[in-house]
CSV table of N, CA and C in Angstrom, one decimal:
chain,number,residue,atom,x,y,z
A,1,MET,N,97.7,1.4,18.9
A,1,MET,CA,97.9,1.6,20.3
A,1,MET,C,99.1,0.7,20.7
A,2,ASN,N,100.1,1.4,21.3
A,2,ASN,CA,101.3,0.7,21.8
A,2,ASN,C,101.2,0.6,23.3
A,3,LEU,N,101.1,-0.7,23.8
A,3,LEU,CA,101.1,-0.9,25.2
A,3,LEU,C,102.5,-1.4,25.6
A,4,GLY,N,102.9,-1.0,26.9
A,4,GLY,CA,104.1,-1.6,27.4
A,4,GLY,C,105.1,-0.6,27.9
A,5,LEU,N,105.8,-1.1,29.1
A,5,LEU,CA,106.9,-0.4,29.6
A,5,LEU,C,107.9,-1.4,30.1
A,6,LYS,N,109.2,-1.0,29.9
A,6,LYS,CA,110.3,-1.9,30.4
A,6,LYS,C,110.4,-1.7,31.9
A,7,LYS,N,111.1,-2.6,32.5
A,7,LYS,CA,111.4,-2.5,34.0
A,7,LYS,C,111.8,-1.1,34.4
A,8,ASP,N,111.1,-0.6,35.4
A,8,ASP,CA,111.5,0.7,36.0
A,8,ASP,C,111.3,1.9,35.1
A,9,GLU,N,110.7,1.7,33.9
A,9,GLU,CA,110.5,2.8,33.0
A,9,GLU,C,109.2,3.6,33.4
A,10,VAL,N,109.2,4.9,33.3
A,10,VAL,CA,108.1,5.7,33.6
A,10,VAL,C,107.9,6.7,32.4
A,11,LYS,N,106.8,6.6,31.8
A,11,LYS,CA,106.4,7.5,30.7
A,11,LYS,C,104.9,7.6,30.7
A,12,LEU,N,104.4,8.8,30.3
A,12,LEU,CA,103.0,9.0,30.1
A,12,LEU,C,102.7,9.2,28.6
A,13,VAL,N,101.5,8.7,28.2
A,13,VAL,CA,101.1,8.9,26.8
A,13,VAL,C,99.7,9.4,26.9
A,14,PRO,N,99.3,10.1,25.8
A,14,PRO,CA,97.9,10.7,25.8
A,14,PRO,C,96.8,9.6,25.9
A,15,TYR,N,95.7,10.0,26.5
A,15,TYR,CA,94.6,9.1,26.6
A,15,TYR,C,94.2,8.4,25.3
A,16,ASN,N,93.9,7.1,25.3
A,16,ASN,CA,93.6,6.4,24.1
A,16,ASN,C,92.3,5.6,24.3
A,17,GLU,N,91.3,5.9,23.6
A,17,GLU,CA,90.0,5.3,23.6
A,17,GLU,C,90.1,3.8,23.5
A,18,ASN,N,91.1,3.3,22.9
A,18,ASN,CA,91.3,1.8,22.7
A,18,ASN,C,91.7,1.1,23.9
A,19,TRP,N,92.1,1.8,25.0
A,19,TRP,CA,92.4,1.1,26.2
A,19,TRP,C,91.2,0.3,26.8
A,20,LYS,N,90.0,0.9,26.6
A,20,LYS,CA,88.8,0.2,27.0
A,20,LYS,C,88.6,-1.2,26.3
A,21,SER,N,88.8,-1.2,25.0
A,21,SER,CA,88.7,-2.5,24.3
A,21,SER,C,89.8,-3.4,24.6
A,22,ALA,N,91.0,-2.9,24.9
A,22,ALA,CA,92.1,-3.8,25.3
A,22,ALA,C,91.8,-4.4,26.6
A,23,PHE,N,91.2,-3.7,27.5
A,23,PHE,CA,90.8,-4.3,28.8
A,23,PHE,C,89.7,-5.3,28.6
A,24,LEU,N,88.7,-5.1,27.7
A,24,LEU,CA,87.6,-6.0,27.5
A,24,LEU,C,88.1,-7.3,26.9
A,25,ILE,N,89.1,-7.3,26.0
A,25,ILE,CA,89.7,-8.5,25.4
A,25,ILE,C,90.3,-9.3,26.5
A,26,VAL,N,91.1,-8.7,27.4
A,26,VAL,CA,91.7,-9.5,28.5
A,26,VAL,C,90.7,-10.0,29.5
A,27,LYS,N,89.7,-9.2,29.8
A,27,LYS,CA,88.6,-9.6,30.7
A,27,LYS,C,88.0,-10.9,30.2
A,28,LYS,N,87.7,-10.9,28.9
A,28,LYS,CA,87.1,-12.1,28.3
A,28,LYS,C,88.1,-13.3,28.4
A,29,GLU,N,89.4,-13.1,28.2
A,29,GLU,CA,90.4,-14.2,28.4
A,29,GLU,C,90.4,-14.7,29.8
A,30,LEU,N,90.3,-13.8,30.8
A,30,LEU,CA,90.3,-14.2,32.2
A,30,LEU,C,89.1,-15.0,32.6
A,31,ILE,N,88.0,-14.5,32.1
A,31,ILE,CA,86.7,-15.3,32.3
A,31,ILE,C,86.8,-16.7,31.8
A,32,GLU,N,87.4,-16.8,30.6
A,32,GLU,CA,87.5,-18.2,30.0
A,32,GLU,C,88.6,-19.0,30.6
A,33,CYS,N,89.7,-18.5,30.9
A,33,CYS,CA,90.9,-19.3,31.4
A,33,CYS,C,90.8,-19.5,32.9
A,34,VAL,N,90.4,-18.5,33.6
A,34,VAL,CA,90.4,-18.6,35.1
A,34,VAL,C,89.1,-18.9,35.7
A,35,LYS,N,88.0,-18.9,34.8
A,35,LYS,CA,86.7,-19.1,35.3
A,35,LYS,C,86.2,-18.1,36.3
A,36,LEU,N,86.6,-16.9,36.1
A,36,LEU,CA,86.1,-15.8,36.9
A,36,LEU,C,84.8,-15.3,36.4
A,37,GLN,N,84.0,-14.6,37.3
A,37,GLN,CA,82.8,-14.0,36.9
A,37,GLN,C,83.2,-12.5,36.4
A,38,GLY,N,82.4,-12.0,35.5
A,38,GLY,CA,82.7,-10.7,35.0
A,38,GLY,C,82.7,-9.6,36.1
A,39,SER,N,81.9,-9.8,37.1
A,39,SER,CA,81.8,-8.9,38.2
A,39,SER,C,83.0,-8.9,39.1
A,40,GLN,N,83.9,-9.9,38.9
A,40,GLN,CA,85.2,-9.9,39.7
A,40,GLN,C,86.3,-9.2,39.0
A,41,ILE,N,86.1,-8.7,37.8
A,41,ILE,CA,87.2,-8.1,37.0
A,41,ILE,C,86.8,-6.7,36.6
A,42,GLU,N,87.7,-5.7,37.0
A,42,GLU,CA,87.4,-4.3,36.8
A,42,GLU,C,88.6,-3.6,36.1
A,43,HIS,N,88.4,-2.7,35.3
A,43,HIS,CA,89.5,-1.8,34.7
A,43,HIS,C,89.7,-0.7,35.7
A,44,ILE,N,91.0,-0.6,36.1
A,44,ILE,CA,91.4,0.5,37.0
A,44,ILE,C,92.6,1.2,36.5
A,45,GLY,N,93.2,2.0,37.3
A,45,GLY,CA,94.4,2.8,36.9
A,45,GLY,C,94.0,3.9,36.0
A,46,SER,N,95.1,4.6,35.6
A,46,SER,CA,94.8,5.8,34.8
A,46,SER,C,94.3,5.5,33.4
A,47,THR,N,94.5,4.3,32.9
A,47,THR,CA,93.9,4.0,31.6
A,47,THR,C,92.4,3.9,31.7
A,48,SER,N,91.9,3.8,32.9
A,48,SER,CA,90.4,3.7,33.1
A,48,SER,C,89.8,5.1,33.4
A,49,ILE,N,90.6,6.1,33.4
A,49,ILE,CA,90.1,7.4,33.7
A,49,ILE,C,90.1,8.3,32.4
A,50,GLU,N,88.9,8.6,32.0
A,50,GLU,CA,88.6,9.3,30.8
A,50,GLU,C,89.5,10.5,30.6
A,51,GLY,N,90.2,10.6,29.5
A,51,GLY,CA,90.9,11.8,29.1
A,51,GLY,C,92.2,12.1,29.6
A,52,ILE,N,92.7,11.4,30.6
A,52,ILE,CA,94.0,11.8,31.2
A,52,ILE,C,95.2,10.9,30.6
A,53,GLN,N,96.4,11.5,30.6
A,53,GLN,CA,97.5,10.7,30.2
A,53,GLN,C,97.7,9.6,31.2
A,54,ALA,N,98.4,8.5,30.7
A,54,ALA,CA,98.6,7.3,31.6
A,54,ALA,C,99.9,6.6,31.1
A,55,LYS,N,100.4,5.8,32.0
A,55,LYS,CA,101.5,4.9,31.6
A,55,LYS,C,100.7,3.9,30.6
A,56,PRO,N,101.4,3.5,29.6
A,56,PRO,CA,100.7,2.6,28.6
A,56,PRO,C,100.7,1.2,29.1
A,57,ILE,N,100.0,1.0,30.2
A,57,ILE,CA,99.8,-0.4,30.8
A,57,ILE,C,98.4,-0.4,31.3
A,58,ILE,N,97.7,-1.5,31.0
A,58,ILE,CA,96.3,-1.7,31.4
A,58,ILE,C,96.4,-2.3,32.8
A,59,ASP,N,95.8,-1.6,33.8
A,59,ASP,CA,95.7,-2.2,35.1
A,59,ASP,C,94.3,-2.8,35.3
A,60,ILE,N,94.3,-4.0,35.8
A,60,ILE,CA,93.1,-4.8,36.0
A,60,ILE,C,93.0,-5.2,37.4
A,61,LEU,N,91.8,-5.0,38.0
A,61,LEU,CA,91.5,-5.4,39.4
A,61,LEU,C,90.7,-6.7,39.3
A,62,ILE,N,91.2,-7.7,40.1
A,62,ILE,CA,90.5,-9.0,40.2
A,62,ILE,C,90.1,-9.2,41.7
A,63,GLY,N,88.9,-9.5,41.9
A,63,GLY,CA,88.4,-9.7,43.3
A,63,GLY,C,88.2,-11.2,43.5
A,64,VAL,N,88.8,-11.7,44.5
A,64,VAL,CA,88.6,-13.1,44.9
A,64,VAL,C,88.1,-13.2,46.3
A,65,LYS,N,87.5,-14.4,46.7
A,65,LYS,CA,87.0,-14.5,48.0
A,65,LYS,C,88.0,-14.5,49.1
A,66,ASN,N,89.2,-15.2,48.9
A,66,ASN,CA,90.2,-15.2,49.9
A,66,ASN,C,91.6,-15.4,49.2
A,67,LEU,N,92.5,-14.5,49.4
A,67,LEU,CA,93.8,-14.5,48.8
A,67,LEU,C,94.5,-15.8,49.2
A,68,ASN,N,94.3,-16.2,50.4
A,68,ASN,CA,95.1,-17.3,51.0
A,68,ASN,C,94.6,-18.7,50.4
A,69,LEU,N,93.5,-18.7,49.7
A,69,LEU,CA,93.0,-19.9,49.2
A,69,LEU,C,93.3,-20.1,47.7
A,70,LEU,N,94.0,-19.1,47.1
A,70,LEU,CA,94.4,-19.3,45.7
A,70,LEU,C,95.5,-20.4,45.6
A,71,ASP,N,95.2,-21.3,44.7
A,71,ASP,CA,96.1,-22.4,44.5
A,71,ASP,C,96.9,-22.4,43.3
A,72,LYS,N,97.8,-23.4,43.1
A,72,LYS,CA,98.6,-23.5,41.9
A,72,LYS,C,97.8,-23.5,40.6
A,73,ALA,N,96.6,-24.1,40.7
A,73,ALA,CA,95.7,-24.2,39.5
A,73,ALA,C,95.3,-22.8,39.1
A,74,PHE,N,95.0,-22.0,40.0
A,74,PHE,CA,94.6,-20.6,39.7
A,74,PHE,C,95.7,-19.9,39.0
A,75,PHE,N,96.9,-20.0,39.5
A,75,PHE,CA,98.0,-19.3,38.8
A,75,PHE,C,98.4,-19.9,37.5
A,76,SER,N,98.2,-21.2,37.4
A,76,SER,CA,98.4,-21.9,36.1
A,76,SER,C,97.4,-21.4,35.1
A,77,ASN,N,96.2,-21.2,35.5
A,77,ASN,CA,95.2,-20.7,34.6
A,77,ASN,C,95.4,-19.3,34.2
A,78,LEU,N,96.0,-18.5,35.1
A,78,LEU,CA,96.4,-17.1,34.8
A,78,LEU,C,97.5,-17.1,33.7
A,79,ARG,N,98.4,-18.1,33.8
A,79,ARG,CA,99.5,-18.2,32.8
A,79,ARG,C,98.9,-18.5,31.4
A,80,LYS,N,97.8,-19.3,31.4
A,80,LYS,CA,97.1,-19.6,30.1
A,80,LYS,C,96.6,-18.3,29.5
A,81,ALA,N,96.3,-17.3,30.3
A,81,ALA,CA,95.8,-16.0,29.8
A,81,ALA,C,97.0,-15.1,29.6
A,82,GLY,N,98.2,-15.5,29.9
A,82,GLY,CA,99.4,-14.8,29.7
A,82,GLY,C,100.0,-14.0,30.9
A,83,PHE,N,99.4,-14.3,32.0
A,83,PHE,CA,99.9,-13.5,33.2
A,83,PHE,C,100.8,-14.3,34.1
A,84,TYR,N,101.8,-13.7,34.6
A,84,TYR,CA,102.8,-14.3,35.5
A,84,TYR,C,102.8,-13.5,36.9
A,85,ARG,N,102.9,-14.3,37.9
A,85,ARG,CA,102.9,-13.7,39.3
A,85,ARG,C,104.3,-13.0,39.4
A,86,LEU,N,104.3,-11.8,40.0
A,86,LEU,CA,105.5,-11.0,40.2
A,86,LEU,C,105.9,-11.2,41.7
A,87,GLN,N,107.1,-10.9,42.0
A,87,GLN,CA,107.6,-11.0,43.3
A,87,GLN,C,107.3,-9.7,44.2
A,88,VAL,N,106.5,-8.8,43.6
A,88,VAL,CA,106.1,-7.6,44.3
A,88,VAL,C,105.4,-8.0,45.6
A,89,GLN,N,105.8,-7.4,46.7
A,89,GLN,CA,105.1,-7.7,48.0
A,89,GLN,C,104.3,-6.5,48.4
A,90,ARG,N,103.0,-6.6,48.4
A,90,ARG,CA,102.1,-5.6,48.9
A,90,ARG,C,101.1,-6.2,49.8
A,91,PRO,N,100.7,-5.5,50.9
A,91,PRO,CA,99.7,-6.1,51.8
A,91,PRO,C,98.4,-6.3,51.2
A,92,ASN,N,97.8,-7.5,51.4
A,92,ASN,CA,96.5,-7.8,50.9
A,92,ASN,C,96.3,-7.7,49.4
A,93,GLU,N,97.4,-8.0,48.6
A,93,GLU,CA,97.4,-7.9,47.2
A,93,GLU,C,98.4,-8.8,46.5
A,94,ILE,N,98.0,-9.4,45.5
A,94,ILE,CA,99.0,-10.2,44.7
A,94,ILE,C,99.0,-9.5,43.3
A,95,VAL,N,100.2,-9.3,42.8
A,95,VAL,CA,100.4,-8.6,41.5
A,95,VAL,C,101.0,-9.6,40.5
A,96,CYS,N,100.3,-9.6,39.3
A,96,CYS,CA,100.7,-10.4,38.2
A,96,CYS,C,100.9,-9.4,37.0
A,97,ALA,N,101.6,-9.9,36.0
A,97,ALA,CA,101.8,-9.0,34.8
A,97,ALA,C,101.8,-9.9,33.5
A,98,LYS,N,101.4,-9.2,32.5
A,98,LYS,CA,101.5,-9.8,31.1
A,98,LYS,C,102.6,-9.0,30.4
A,99,PHE,N,103.3,-9.8,29.5
A,99,PHE,CA,104.4,-9.2,28.8
A,99,PHE,C,104.2,-9.3,27.3
A,100,THR,N,105.0,-8.5,26.6
A,100,THR,CA,104.9,-8.5,25.1
A,100,THR,C,105.4,-9.8,24.5
A,101,ASP,N,106.4,-10.4,25.2
A,101,ASP,CA,107.0,-11.7,24.7
A,101,ASP,C,107.7,-12.5,25.7
A,102,GLU,N,108.4,-13.5,25.3
A,102,GLU,CA,109.0,-14.4,26.2
A,102,GLU,C,110.3,-13.8,26.9
A,103,SER,N,110.7,-12.7,26.5
A,103,SER,CA,111.9,-12.1,27.1
A,103,SER,C,111.5,-11.5,28.5
A,104,PHE,N,110.2,-11.3,28.7
A,104,PHE,CA,109.7,-10.7,29.9
A,104,PHE,C,110.3,-9.3,30.2
A,105,GLU,N,110.6,-8.6,29.2
A,105,GLU,CA,111.2,-7.3,29.4
A,105,GLU,C,110.2,-6.2,29.5
A,106,THR,N,109.1,-6.3,28.7
A,106,THR,CA,108.1,-5.2,28.6
A,106,THR,C,106.7,-5.7,29.1
A,107,LYS,N,106.3,-5.0,30.1
A,107,LYS,CA,105.0,-5.4,30.7
A,107,LYS,C,103.9,-4.5,30.0
A,108,THR,N,102.8,-5.2,29.7
A,108,THR,CA,101.6,-4.5,29.0
A,108,THR,C,100.4,-4.4,29.9
A,109,HIS,N,100.3,-5.3,30.8
A,109,HIS,CA,99.1,-5.4,31.7
A,109,HIS,C,99.6,-5.7,33.1
A,110,PHE,N,98.9,-5.2,34.1
A,110,PHE,CA,99.0,-5.6,35.5
A,110,PHE,C,97.7,-6.2,36.0
A,111,LEU,N,97.8,-7.2,36.8
A,111,LEU,CA,96.6,-7.7,37.5
A,111,LEU,C,96.9,-7.4,39.0
A,112,HIS,N,95.9,-6.8,39.6
A,112,HIS,CA,96.0,-6.5,41.1
A,112,HIS,C,94.9,-7.4,41.7
A,113,ILE,N,95.3,-8.5,42.3
A,113,ILE,CA,94.4,-9.5,42.9
A,113,ILE,C,94.2,-9.2,44.3
A,114,VAL,N,93.0,-8.9,44.7
A,114,VAL,CA,92.6,-8.5,46.1
A,114,VAL,C,91.4,-9.2,46.5
A,115,GLU,N,91.0,-9.1,47.7
A,115,GLU,CA,89.8,-9.8,48.2
A,115,GLU,C,88.5,-8.9,47.8
A,116,LEU,N,87.6,-9.6,47.2
A,116,LEU,CA,86.4,-9.0,46.6
A,116,LEU,C,85.6,-8.2,47.7
A,117,ASN,N,85.2,-7.0,47.4
A,117,ASN,CA,84.4,-6.1,48.3
A,117,ASN,C,85.1,-5.8,49.6
A,118,LYS,N,86.4,-6.0,49.7
A,118,LYS,CA,87.1,-5.6,50.9
A,118,LYS,C,87.7,-4.2,50.7
A,119,GLU,N,88.5,-3.7,51.7
A,119,GLU,CA,89.0,-2.4,51.6
A,119,GLU,C,89.7,-2.0,50.3
A,120,LYS,N,90.7,-2.8,50.0
A,120,LYS,CA,91.5,-2.5,48.8
A,120,LYS,C,90.7,-2.5,47.5
A,121,TRP,N,89.8,-3.4,47.3
A,121,TRP,CA,88.9,-3.5,46.2
A,121,TRP,C,88.1,-2.2,46.1
A,122,ASN,N,87.5,-1.8,47.3
A,122,ASN,CA,86.6,-0.7,47.3
A,122,ASN,C,87.4,0.6,47.1
A,123,GLN,N,88.6,0.7,47.6
A,123,GLN,CA,89.4,1.9,47.4
A,123,GLN,C,89.8,2.1,45.9
A,124,MET,N,90.2,1.0,45.3
A,124,MET,CA,90.6,1.1,43.9
A,124,MET,C,89.5,1.5,43.0
A,125,LEU,N,88.3,1.0,43.2
A,125,LEU,CA,87.1,1.3,42.4
A,125,LEU,C,86.7,2.8,42.7
A,126,PHE,N,86.7,3.1,44.0
A,126,PHE,CA,86.3,4.5,44.4
A,126,PHE,C,87.2,5.5,43.7
A,127,PHE,N,88.5,5.3,43.7
A,127,PHE,CA,89.5,6.2,43.1
A,127,PHE,C,89.1,6.4,41.6
A,128,ARG,N,89.0,5.3,40.9
A,128,ARG,CA,88.6,5.4,39.5
A,128,ARG,C,87.3,6.2,39.3
A,129,ASP,N,86.3,5.8,40.0
A,129,ASP,CA,85.0,6.4,39.8
A,129,ASP,C,85.0,7.9,40.2
A,130,TYR,N,85.7,8.2,41.3
A,130,TYR,CA,85.7,9.6,41.8
A,130,TYR,C,86.4,10.5,40.8
A,131,LEU,N,87.5,10.1,40.3
A,131,LEU,CA,88.2,10.9,39.3
A,131,LEU,C,87.4,11.0,38.0
A,132,ASN,N,86.7,10.0,37.6
A,132,ASN,CA,85.9,10.1,36.4
A,132,ASN,C,84.7,11.0,36.6
A,133,ALA,N,84.3,11.2,37.8
A,133,ALA,CA,83.1,12.0,38.1
A,133,ALA,C,83.5,13.4,38.4
A,134,ASN,N,84.8,13.7,38.6
A,134,ASN,CA,85.2,15.0,39.1
A,134,ASN,C,86.3,15.6,38.2
A,135,GLU,N,86.0,16.4,37.3
A,135,GLU,CA,86.9,16.9,36.3
A,135,GLU,C,88.1,17.7,36.9
A,136,GLU,N,87.8,18.5,37.9
A,136,GLU,CA,88.8,19.3,38.6
A,136,GLU,C,89.8,18.4,39.3
A,137,VAL,N,89.4,17.4,40.0
A,137,VAL,CA,90.3,16.4,40.7
A,137,VAL,C,91.1,15.6,39.6
A,138,LYS,N,90.4,15.3,38.6
A,138,LYS,CA,91.1,14.6,37.5
A,138,LYS,C,92.2,15.4,36.9
A,139,ASN,N,92.0,16.7,36.7
A,139,ASN,CA,93.0,17.6,36.2
A,139,ASN,C,94.2,17.8,37.2
A,140,GLN,N,93.8,17.8,38.5
A,140,GLN,CA,94.9,17.9,39.6
A,140,GLN,C,95.8,16.7,39.5
A,141,TYR,N,95.2,15.5,39.3
A,141,TYR,CA,95.9,14.3,39.2
A,141,TYR,C,96.8,14.3,38.0
A,142,GLN,N,96.3,14.7,36.9
A,142,GLN,CA,97.1,14.8,35.7
A,142,GLN,C,98.3,15.8,35.9
A,143,ALA,N,98.1,16.9,36.5
A,143,ALA,CA,99.1,17.9,36.8
A,143,ALA,C,100.2,17.3,37.7
A,144,LEU,N,99.7,16.6,38.7
A,144,LEU,CA,100.7,15.9,39.6
A,144,LEU,C,101.6,14.9,38.9
A,145,LYS,N,100.9,14.1,38.1
A,145,LYS,CA,101.7,13.1,37.3
A,145,LYS,C,102.7,13.8,36.4
A,146,ASN,N,102.4,14.8,35.8
A,146,ASN,CA,103.3,15.6,34.9
A,146,ASN,C,104.4,16.2,35.8
A,147,ASP,N,104.1,16.7,37.0
A,147,ASP,CA,105.1,17.3,37.9
A,147,ASP,C,106.2,16.4,38.2
A,148,PHE,N,105.9,15.1,38.2
A,148,PHE,CA,107.0,14.1,38.5
A,148,PHE,C,108.2,14.3,37.6
A,149,PHE,N,107.9,14.6,36.4
A,149,PHE,CA,109.0,14.6,35.4
A,149,PHE,C,109.8,15.9,35.5
A,150,SER,N,109.4,16.8,36.3
A,150,SER,CA,110.2,18.0,36.6
A,150,SER,C,111.0,17.9,37.8
A,151,THR,N,111.0,16.7,38.5
A,151,THR,CA,111.8,16.5,39.6
A,151,THR,C,113.1,15.7,39.2
A,152,ASN,N,114.0,15.5,40.1
A,152,ASN,CA,115.1,14.7,39.8
A,152,ASN,C,114.9,13.2,40.1
A,153,LEU,N,113.7,12.9,40.4
A,153,LEU,CA,113.3,11.5,40.7
A,153,LEU,C,113.2,10.7,39.5
A,154,ASN,N,113.4,9.4,39.6
A,154,ASN,CA,113.1,8.5,38.5
A,154,ASN,C,112.8,7.1,38.9
A,155,GLY,N,112.2,6.3,38.1
A,155,GLY,CA,111.8,4.9,38.4
A,155,GLY,C,110.4,4.8,38.9
A,156,ILE,N,109.9,3.6,38.7
A,156,ILE,CA,108.5,3.4,39.1
A,156,ILE,C,108.2,3.5,40.6
A,157,ASN,N,109.1,3.1,41.4
A,157,ASN,CA,108.8,3.3,42.9
A,157,ASN,C,108.8,4.7,43.3
A,158,ALA,N,109.7,5.5,42.7
A,158,ALA,CA,109.6,7.0,43.0
A,158,ALA,C,108.3,7.6,42.5
A,159,TYR,N,107.9,7.2,41.3
A,159,TYR,CA,106.7,7.7,40.7
A,159,TYR,C,105.5,7.4,41.5
A,160,THR,N,105.4,6.1,42.0
A,160,THR,CA,104.3,5.7,42.8
A,160,THR,C,104.3,6.4,44.1
A,161,GLU,N,105.4,6.6,44.7
A,161,GLU,CA,105.5,7.3,46.0
A,161,GLU,C,105.2,8.8,45.8
A,162,PHE,N,105.5,9.4,44.7
A,162,PHE,CA,105.3,10.8,44.4
A,162,PHE,C,103.8,11.0,44.4
A,163,LYS,N,103.0,10.0,44.0
A,163,LYS,CA,101.5,10.2,43.8
A,163,LYS,C,100.8,9.8,45.1
A,164,GLU,N,101.4,9.1,46.0
A,164,GLU,CA,100.8,8.4,47.1
A,164,GLU,C,99.9,9.3,48.0
A,165,GLN,N,100.4,10.5,48.4
A,165,GLN,CA,99.6,11.4,49.2
A,165,GLN,C,98.3,11.8,48.6
A,166,PHE,N,98.4,12.1,47.3
A,166,PHE,CA,97.2,12.4,46.5
A,166,PHE,C,96.2,11.3,46.5
A,167,ILE,N,96.7,10.1,46.3
A,167,ILE,CA,95.8,8.9,46.2
A,167,ILE,C,95.2,8.7,47.6
A,168,GLN,N,95.9,8.8,48.6
A,168,GLN,CA,95.4,8.6,50.0
A,168,GLN,C,94.3,9.6,50.3
A,169,SER,N,94.5,10.9,49.8
A,169,SER,CA,93.5,11.9,50.0
A,169,SER,C,92.2,11.6,49.3
A,170,ILE,N,92.3,10.9,48.2
A,170,ILE,CA,91.0,10.5,47.5
A,170,ILE,C,90.4,9.3,48.3
A,171,PHE,N,91.2,8.4,48.8
A,171,PHE,CA,90.7,7.3,49.6
A,171,PHE,C,89.9,7.8,50.8
A,172,SER,N,90.5,8.9,51.4
A,172,SER,CA,89.9,9.4,52.6
A,172,SER,C,88.5,9.9,52.4
A,173,LYS,N,88.2,10.3,51.1
A,173,LYS,CA,86.8,10.8,50.8
A,173,LYS,C,85.8,9.7,50.8
A,174,MET,N,86.2,8.4,50.9
A,174,MET,CA,85.2,7.3,51.0
A,174,MET,C,84.4,7.4,52.2
A,175,GLU,N,85.0,7.9,53.3
A,175,GLU,CA,84.3,8.0,54.6
A,175,GLU,C,83.4,9.2,54.7
A,176,GLU,N,83.6,10.2,53.8
A,176,GLU,CA,82.8,11.4,53.8
A,176,GLU,C,81.3,11.2,53.5
């Protein structure tokens, strides 16, 4: 199993059963290094959705009590587990990444740190669970992701924006 994408690279690879064990290895490291509880760490993103193609990066959701109370020690402990805070600015979320080596060119994992049991936490878990429970919707998402490559768009921001309407449509089902 080869994990990793270079900056702004977008590619999809076939579903790999080993993504689950790759997540569990990192979850264990995070529990040990950062002193998180297992219930604060979830596998999300397309690598957590059974059977669909995904970017070869493991996305991990971490829930904390309050983002504003995270201190230098927290991020220092994340570095012990190989994660570095990125300059990505997202509302109510801190993003960190793990890389293949010290060149910091190829990312293999993303951490999405959000407040536990708040809106963003609930949305990300709902999306994963909804797609895993609905084969037709999962296939629609797979087709949408593949459609990106038939456009003249490129780069991770364009890819993310291309999928955004679909993702928001799934989030809206939480209220149903």
